[in-house]
Tab-separated table of N, CA and C and ligand atoms in Angstrom:
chain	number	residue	atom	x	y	z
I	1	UNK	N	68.164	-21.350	-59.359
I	1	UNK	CA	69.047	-21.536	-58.185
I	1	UNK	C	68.902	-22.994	-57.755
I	2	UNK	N	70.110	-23.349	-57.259
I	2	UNK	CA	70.259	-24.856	-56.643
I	2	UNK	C	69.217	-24.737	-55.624
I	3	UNK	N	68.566	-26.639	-55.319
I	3	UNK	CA	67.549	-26.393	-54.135
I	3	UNK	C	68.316	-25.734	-52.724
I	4	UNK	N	67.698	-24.882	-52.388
I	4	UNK	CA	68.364	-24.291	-51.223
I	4	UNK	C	68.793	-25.040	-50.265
I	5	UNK	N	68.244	-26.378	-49.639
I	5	UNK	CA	68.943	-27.384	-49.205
I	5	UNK	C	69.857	-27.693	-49.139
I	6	UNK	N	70.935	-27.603	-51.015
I	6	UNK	CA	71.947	-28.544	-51.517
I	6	UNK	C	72.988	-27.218	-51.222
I	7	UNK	N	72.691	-25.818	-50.933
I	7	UNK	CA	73.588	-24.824	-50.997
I	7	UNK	C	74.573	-25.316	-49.921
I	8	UNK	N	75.773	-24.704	-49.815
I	8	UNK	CA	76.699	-24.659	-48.667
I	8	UNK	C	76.758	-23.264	-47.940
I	9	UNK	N	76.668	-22.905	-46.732
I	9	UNK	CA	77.123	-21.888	-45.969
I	9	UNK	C	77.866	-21.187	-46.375
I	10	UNK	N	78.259	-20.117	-47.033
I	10	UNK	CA	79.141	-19.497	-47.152
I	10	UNK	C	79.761	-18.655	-45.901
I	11	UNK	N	81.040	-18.563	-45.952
I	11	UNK	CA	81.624	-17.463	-44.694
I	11	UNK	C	81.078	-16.191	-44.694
I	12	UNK	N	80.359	-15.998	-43.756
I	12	UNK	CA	79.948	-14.553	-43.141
I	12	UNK	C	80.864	-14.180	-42.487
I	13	UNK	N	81.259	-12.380	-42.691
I	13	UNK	CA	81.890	-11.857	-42.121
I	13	UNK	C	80.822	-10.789	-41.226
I	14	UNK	N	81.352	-10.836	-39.527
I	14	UNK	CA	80.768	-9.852	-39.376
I	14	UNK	C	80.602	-8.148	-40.281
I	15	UNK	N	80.259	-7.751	-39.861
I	15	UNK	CA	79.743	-6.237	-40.841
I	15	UNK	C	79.222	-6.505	-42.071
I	16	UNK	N	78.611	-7.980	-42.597
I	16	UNK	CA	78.593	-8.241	-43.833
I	16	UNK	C	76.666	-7.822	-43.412
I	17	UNK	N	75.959	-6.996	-44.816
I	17	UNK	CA	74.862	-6.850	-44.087
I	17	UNK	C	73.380	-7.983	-43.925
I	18	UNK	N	72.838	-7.392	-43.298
I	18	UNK	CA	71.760	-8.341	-43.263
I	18	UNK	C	70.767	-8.703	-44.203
I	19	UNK	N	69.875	-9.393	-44.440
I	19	UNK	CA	69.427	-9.874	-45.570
I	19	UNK	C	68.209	-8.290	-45.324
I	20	UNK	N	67.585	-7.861	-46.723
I	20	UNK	CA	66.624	-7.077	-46.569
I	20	UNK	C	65.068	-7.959	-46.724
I	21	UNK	N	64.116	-6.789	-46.362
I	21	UNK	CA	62.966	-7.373	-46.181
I	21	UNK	C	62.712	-8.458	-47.343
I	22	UNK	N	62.953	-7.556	-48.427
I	22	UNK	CA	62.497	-8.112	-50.464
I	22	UNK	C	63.260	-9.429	-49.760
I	23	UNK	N	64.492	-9.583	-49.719
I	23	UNK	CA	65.254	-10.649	-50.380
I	23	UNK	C	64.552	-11.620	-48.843
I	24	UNK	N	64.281	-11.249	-47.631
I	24	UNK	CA	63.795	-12.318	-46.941
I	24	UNK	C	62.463	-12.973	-47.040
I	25	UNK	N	61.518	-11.824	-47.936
I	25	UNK	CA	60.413	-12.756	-48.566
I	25	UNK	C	60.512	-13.399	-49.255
I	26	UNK	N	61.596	-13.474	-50.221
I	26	UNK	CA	62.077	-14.357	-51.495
I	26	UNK	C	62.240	-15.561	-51.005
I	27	UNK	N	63.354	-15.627	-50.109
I	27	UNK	CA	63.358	-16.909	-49.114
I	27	UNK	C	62.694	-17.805	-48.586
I	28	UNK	N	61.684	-16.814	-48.195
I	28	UNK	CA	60.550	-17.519	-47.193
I	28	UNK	C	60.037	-18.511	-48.232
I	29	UNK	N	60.136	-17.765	-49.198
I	29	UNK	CA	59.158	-19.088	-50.006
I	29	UNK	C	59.742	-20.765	-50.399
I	30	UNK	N	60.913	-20.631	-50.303
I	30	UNK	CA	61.698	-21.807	-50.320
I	30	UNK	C	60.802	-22.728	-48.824
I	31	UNK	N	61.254	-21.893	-47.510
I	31	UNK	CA	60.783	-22.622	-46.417
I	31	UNK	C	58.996	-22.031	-45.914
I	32	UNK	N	58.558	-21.998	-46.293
I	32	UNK	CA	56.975	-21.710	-46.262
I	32	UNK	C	56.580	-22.372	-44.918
I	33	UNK	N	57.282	-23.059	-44.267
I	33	UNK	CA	56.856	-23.414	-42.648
I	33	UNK	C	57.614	-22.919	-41.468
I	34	UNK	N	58.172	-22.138	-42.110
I	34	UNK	CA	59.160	-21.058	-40.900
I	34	UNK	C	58.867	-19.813	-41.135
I	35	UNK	N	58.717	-19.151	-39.699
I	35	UNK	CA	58.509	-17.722	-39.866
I	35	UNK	C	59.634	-17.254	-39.447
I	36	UNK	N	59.441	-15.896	-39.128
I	36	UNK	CA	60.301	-14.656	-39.440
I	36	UNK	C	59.802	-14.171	-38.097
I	37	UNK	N	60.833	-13.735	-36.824
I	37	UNK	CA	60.227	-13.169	-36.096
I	37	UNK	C	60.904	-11.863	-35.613
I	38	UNK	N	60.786	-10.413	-36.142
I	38	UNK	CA	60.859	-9.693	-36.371
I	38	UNK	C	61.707	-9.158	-34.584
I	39	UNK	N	62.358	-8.658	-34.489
I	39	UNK	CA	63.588	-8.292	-33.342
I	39	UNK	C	62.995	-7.348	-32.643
I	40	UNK	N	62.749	-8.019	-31.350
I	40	UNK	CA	61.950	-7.649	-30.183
I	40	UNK	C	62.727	-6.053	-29.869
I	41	UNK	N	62.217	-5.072	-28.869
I	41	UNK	CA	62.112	-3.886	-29.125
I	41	UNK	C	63.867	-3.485	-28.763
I	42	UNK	N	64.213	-4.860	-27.641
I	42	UNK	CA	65.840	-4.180	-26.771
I	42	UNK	C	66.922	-4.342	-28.091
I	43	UNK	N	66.195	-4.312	-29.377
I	43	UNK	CA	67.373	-4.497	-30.439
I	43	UNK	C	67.886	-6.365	-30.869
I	44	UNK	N	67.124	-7.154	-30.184
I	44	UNK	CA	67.317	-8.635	-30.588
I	44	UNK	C	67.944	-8.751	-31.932
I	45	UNK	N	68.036	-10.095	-32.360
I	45	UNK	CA	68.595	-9.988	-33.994
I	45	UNK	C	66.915	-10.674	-34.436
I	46	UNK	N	66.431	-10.327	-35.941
I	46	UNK	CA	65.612	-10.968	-35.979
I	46	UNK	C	65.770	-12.457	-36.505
I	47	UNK	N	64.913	-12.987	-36.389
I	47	UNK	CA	64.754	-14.959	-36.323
I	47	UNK	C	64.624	-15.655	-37.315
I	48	UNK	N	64.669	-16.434	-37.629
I	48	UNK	CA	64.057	-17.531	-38.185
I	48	UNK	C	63.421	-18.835	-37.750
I	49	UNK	N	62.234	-19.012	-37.616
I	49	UNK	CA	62.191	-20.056	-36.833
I	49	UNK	C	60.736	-20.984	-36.916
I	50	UNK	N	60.805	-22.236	-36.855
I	50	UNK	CA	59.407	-23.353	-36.595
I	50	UNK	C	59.716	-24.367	-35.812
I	51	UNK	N	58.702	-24.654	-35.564
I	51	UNK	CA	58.433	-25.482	-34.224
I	51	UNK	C	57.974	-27.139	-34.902
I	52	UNK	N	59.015	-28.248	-34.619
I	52	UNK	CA	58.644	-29.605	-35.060
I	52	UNK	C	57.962	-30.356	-34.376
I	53	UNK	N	56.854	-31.026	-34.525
I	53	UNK	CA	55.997	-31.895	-33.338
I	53	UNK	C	56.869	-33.188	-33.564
I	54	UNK	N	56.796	-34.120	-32.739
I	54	UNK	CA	57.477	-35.574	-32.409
I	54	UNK	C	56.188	-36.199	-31.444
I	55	UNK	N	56.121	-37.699	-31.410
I	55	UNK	CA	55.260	-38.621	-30.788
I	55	UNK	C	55.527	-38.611	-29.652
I	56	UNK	N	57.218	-38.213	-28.978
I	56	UNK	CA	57.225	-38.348	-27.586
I	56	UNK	C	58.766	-37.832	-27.394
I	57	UNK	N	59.356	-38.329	-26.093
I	57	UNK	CA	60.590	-36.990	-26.122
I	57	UNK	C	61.735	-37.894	-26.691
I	58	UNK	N	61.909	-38.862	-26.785
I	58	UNK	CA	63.067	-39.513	-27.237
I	58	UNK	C	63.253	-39.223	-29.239
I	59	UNK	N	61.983	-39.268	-29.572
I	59	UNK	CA	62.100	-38.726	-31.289
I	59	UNK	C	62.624	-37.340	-31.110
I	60	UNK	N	61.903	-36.477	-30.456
I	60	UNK	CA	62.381	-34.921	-29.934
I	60	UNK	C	63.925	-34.953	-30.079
I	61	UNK	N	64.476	-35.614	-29.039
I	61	UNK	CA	65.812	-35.979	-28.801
I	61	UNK	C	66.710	-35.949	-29.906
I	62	UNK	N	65.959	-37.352	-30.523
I	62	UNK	CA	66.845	-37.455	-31.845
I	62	UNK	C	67.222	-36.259	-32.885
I	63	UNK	N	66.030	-35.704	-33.262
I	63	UNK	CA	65.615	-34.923	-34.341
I	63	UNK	C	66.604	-33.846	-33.715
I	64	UNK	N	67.070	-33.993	-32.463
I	64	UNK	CA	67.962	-32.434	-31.906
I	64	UNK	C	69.345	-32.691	-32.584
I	65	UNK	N	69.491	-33.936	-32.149
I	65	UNK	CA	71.085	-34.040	-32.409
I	65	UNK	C	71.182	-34.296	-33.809
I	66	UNK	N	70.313	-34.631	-34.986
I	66	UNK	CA	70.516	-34.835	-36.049
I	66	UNK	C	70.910	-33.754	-36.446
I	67	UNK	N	69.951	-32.330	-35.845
I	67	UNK	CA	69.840	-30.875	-36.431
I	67	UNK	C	71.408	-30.908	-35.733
I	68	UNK	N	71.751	-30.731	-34.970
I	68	UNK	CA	72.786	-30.354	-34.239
I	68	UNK	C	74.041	-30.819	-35.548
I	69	UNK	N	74.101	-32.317	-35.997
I	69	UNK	CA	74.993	-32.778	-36.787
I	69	UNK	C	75.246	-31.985	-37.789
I	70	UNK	N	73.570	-31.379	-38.483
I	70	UNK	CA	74.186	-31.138	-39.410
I	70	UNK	C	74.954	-29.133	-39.421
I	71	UNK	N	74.033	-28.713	-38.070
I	71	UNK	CA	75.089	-27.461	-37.965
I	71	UNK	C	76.336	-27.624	-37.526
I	72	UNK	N	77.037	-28.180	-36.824
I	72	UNK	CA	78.773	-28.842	-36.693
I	72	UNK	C	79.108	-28.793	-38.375
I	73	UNK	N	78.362	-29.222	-38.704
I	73	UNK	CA	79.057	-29.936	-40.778
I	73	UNK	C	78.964	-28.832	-41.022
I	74	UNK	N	78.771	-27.875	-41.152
I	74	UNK	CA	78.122	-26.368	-41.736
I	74	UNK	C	78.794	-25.619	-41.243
I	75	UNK	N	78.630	-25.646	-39.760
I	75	UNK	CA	80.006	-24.897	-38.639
I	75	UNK	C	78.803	-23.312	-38.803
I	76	UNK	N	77.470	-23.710	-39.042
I	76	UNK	CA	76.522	-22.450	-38.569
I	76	UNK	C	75.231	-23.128	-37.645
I	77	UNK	N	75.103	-22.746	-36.562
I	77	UNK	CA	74.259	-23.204	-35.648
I	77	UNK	C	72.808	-22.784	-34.914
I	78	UNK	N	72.009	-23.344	-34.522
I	78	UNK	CA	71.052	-22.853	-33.837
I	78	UNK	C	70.648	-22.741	-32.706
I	79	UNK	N	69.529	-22.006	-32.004
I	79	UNK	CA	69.228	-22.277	-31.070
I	79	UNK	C	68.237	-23.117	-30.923
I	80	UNK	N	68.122	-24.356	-30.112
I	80	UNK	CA	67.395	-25.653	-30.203
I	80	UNK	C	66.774	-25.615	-28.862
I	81	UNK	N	65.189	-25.807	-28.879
I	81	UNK	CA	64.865	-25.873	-27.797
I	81	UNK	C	63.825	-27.823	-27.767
I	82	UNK	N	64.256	-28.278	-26.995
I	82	UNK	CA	63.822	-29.734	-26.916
I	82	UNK	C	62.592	-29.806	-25.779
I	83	UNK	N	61.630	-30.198	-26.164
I	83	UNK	CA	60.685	-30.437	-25.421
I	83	UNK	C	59.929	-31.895	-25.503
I	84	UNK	N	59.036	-32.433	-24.615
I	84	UNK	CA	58.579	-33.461	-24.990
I	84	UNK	C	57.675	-33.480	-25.948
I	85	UNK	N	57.655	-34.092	-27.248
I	85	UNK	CA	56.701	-33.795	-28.451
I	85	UNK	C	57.063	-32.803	-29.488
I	86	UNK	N	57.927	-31.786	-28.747
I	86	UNK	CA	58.206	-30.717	-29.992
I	86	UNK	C	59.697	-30.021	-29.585
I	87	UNK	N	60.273	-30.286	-30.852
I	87	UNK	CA	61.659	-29.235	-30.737
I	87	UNK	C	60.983	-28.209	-31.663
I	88	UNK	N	61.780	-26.666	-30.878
I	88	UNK	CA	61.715	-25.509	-31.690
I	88	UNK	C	63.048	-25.381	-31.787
I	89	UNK	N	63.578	-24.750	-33.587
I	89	UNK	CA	64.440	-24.446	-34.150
I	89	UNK	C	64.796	-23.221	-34.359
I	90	UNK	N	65.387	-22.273	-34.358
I	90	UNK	CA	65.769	-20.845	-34.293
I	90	UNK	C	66.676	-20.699	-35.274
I	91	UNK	N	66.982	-19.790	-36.138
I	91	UNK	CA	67.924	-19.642	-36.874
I	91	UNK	C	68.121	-17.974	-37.049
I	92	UNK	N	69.793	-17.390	-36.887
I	92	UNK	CA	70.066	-16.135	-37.116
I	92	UNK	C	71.614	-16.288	-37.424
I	93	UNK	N	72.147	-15.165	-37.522
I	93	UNK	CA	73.700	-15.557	-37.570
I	93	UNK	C	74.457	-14.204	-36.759
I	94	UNK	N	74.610	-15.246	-35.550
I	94	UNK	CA	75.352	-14.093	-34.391
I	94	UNK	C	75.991	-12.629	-34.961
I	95	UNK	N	77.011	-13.045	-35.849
I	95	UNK	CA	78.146	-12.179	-36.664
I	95	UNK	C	77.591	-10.983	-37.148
I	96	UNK	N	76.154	-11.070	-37.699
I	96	UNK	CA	75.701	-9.793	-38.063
I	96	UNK	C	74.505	-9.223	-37.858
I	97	UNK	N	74.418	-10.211	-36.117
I	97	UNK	CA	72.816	-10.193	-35.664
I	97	UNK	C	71.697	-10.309	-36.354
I	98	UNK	N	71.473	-10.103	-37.552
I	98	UNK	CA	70.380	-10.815	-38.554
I	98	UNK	C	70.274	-11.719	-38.633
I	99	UNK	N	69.356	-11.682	-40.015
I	99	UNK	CA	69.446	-13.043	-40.885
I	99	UNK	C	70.434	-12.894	-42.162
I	100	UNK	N	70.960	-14.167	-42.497
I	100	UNK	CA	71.837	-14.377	-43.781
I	100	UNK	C	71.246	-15.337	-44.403
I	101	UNK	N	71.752	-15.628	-45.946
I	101	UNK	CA	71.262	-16.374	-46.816
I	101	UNK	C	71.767	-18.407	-45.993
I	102	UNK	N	72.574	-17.927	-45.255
I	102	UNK	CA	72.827	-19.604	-44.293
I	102	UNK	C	72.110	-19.582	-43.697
I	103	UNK	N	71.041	-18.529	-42.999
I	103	UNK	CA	70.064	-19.437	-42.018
I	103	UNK	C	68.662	-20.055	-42.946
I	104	UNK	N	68.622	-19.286	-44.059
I	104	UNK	CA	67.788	-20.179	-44.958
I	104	UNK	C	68.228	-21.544	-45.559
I	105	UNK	N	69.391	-21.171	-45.385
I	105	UNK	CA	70.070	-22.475	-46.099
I	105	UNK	C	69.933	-24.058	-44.934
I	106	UNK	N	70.042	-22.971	-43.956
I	106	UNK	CA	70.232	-24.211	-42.936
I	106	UNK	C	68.926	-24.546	-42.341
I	107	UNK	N	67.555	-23.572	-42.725
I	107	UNK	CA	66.174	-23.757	-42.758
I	107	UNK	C	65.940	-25.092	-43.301
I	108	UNK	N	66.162	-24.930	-44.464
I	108	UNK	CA	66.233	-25.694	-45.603
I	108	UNK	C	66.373	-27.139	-45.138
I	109	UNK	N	67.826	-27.301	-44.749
I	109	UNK	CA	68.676	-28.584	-44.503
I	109	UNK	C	67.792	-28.873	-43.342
I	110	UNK	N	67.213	-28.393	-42.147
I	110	UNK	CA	66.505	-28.635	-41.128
I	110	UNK	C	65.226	-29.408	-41.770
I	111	UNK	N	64.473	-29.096	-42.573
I	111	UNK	CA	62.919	-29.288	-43.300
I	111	UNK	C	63.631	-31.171	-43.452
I	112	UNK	N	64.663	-30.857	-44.559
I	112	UNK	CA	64.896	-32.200	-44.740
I	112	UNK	C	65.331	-33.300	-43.782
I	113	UNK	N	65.710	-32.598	-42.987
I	113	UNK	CA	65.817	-33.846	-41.700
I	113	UNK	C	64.641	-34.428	-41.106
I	114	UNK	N	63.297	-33.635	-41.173
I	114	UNK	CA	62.240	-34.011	-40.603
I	114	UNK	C	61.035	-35.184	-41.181
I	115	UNK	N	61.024	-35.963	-40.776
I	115	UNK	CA	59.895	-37.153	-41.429
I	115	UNK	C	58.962	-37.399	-40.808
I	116	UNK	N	58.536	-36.816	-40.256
I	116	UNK	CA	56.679	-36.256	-40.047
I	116	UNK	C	56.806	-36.462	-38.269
I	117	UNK	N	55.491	-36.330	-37.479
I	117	UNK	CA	55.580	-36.610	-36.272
I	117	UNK	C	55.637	-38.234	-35.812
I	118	UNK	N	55.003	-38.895	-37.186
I	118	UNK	CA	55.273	-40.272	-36.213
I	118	UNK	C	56.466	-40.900	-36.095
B	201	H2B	C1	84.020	-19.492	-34.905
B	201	H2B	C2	82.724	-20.055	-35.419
B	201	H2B	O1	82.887	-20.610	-36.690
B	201	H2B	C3	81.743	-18.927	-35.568
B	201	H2B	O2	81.513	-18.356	-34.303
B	201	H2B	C4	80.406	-19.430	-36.131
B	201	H2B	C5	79.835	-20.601	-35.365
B	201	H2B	N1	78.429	-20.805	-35.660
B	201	H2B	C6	77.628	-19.761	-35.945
B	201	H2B	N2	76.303	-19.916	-35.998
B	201	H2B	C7	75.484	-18.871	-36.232
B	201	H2B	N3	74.153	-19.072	-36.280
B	201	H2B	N4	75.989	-17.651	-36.410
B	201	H2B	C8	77.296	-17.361	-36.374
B	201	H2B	O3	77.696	-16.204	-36.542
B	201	H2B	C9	78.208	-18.460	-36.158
B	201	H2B	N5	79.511	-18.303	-36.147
């Protein structure tokens, strides 16, 4: 398989199903620094998600809107939380409340945006 990085989003249709356990461990191993956070009890969708450290809040900043750029290009998005020193990244896909093979994909594309904390 192409590096999961280089994949493109494919169109999800809602009702399309969610990834299963097998095929989301398969994944994981591509992104080995993101976990999986399993859908809290009121029925949540479950996650994808890691937390990036930064030197201070203006790198934070950046590293948001880069991620941000490249979900607009993709037209699949996350939930971004910006803090001073660390953005956390979230990944699911509204449409079928899971996970899909785009939030790995866009795992992926996230890893590569990142160039360490300093
Ligand atoms: C209309 C628009 O393309 C859709 O709502 C897209 C936008 N970005 C999205 N992002 C994510 N994470 N999941 C979606 O289902 C989704 N749907």
């Amino acid at each position: 398989m192409a590096m999961l990085a280089e994949l493109k989003c494919s169109v999800c249709q809602a009702g399309d199903p969610s990834l299963t356990d097998a095929e989301i461990t398969d994944l994981l191993k591509n992104v080995p620094d993101w976990q999986v956070i399993e859908a809290a009890e009121n029925g949540q969708a479950k996650t994808l998600r890691r937390a990036f450290k930064f030197k201070d809040f203006l790198s934070a900043l950046a590293f948001t809107n880069a991620v941000g750029q490249a979900a607009e290009q993709a037209g699949h998005h996350p939930a971004l939380l910006t803090e001073w020193g660390r953005v956390t990244v979230t990944w699911w896909t509204h449409k079928i409340h899971g996970l899909h093979e785009n939030d790995f994909i866009m795992a992926a594309k996230t890893d590569q945006l990142y160039t360490g904390e300093s």
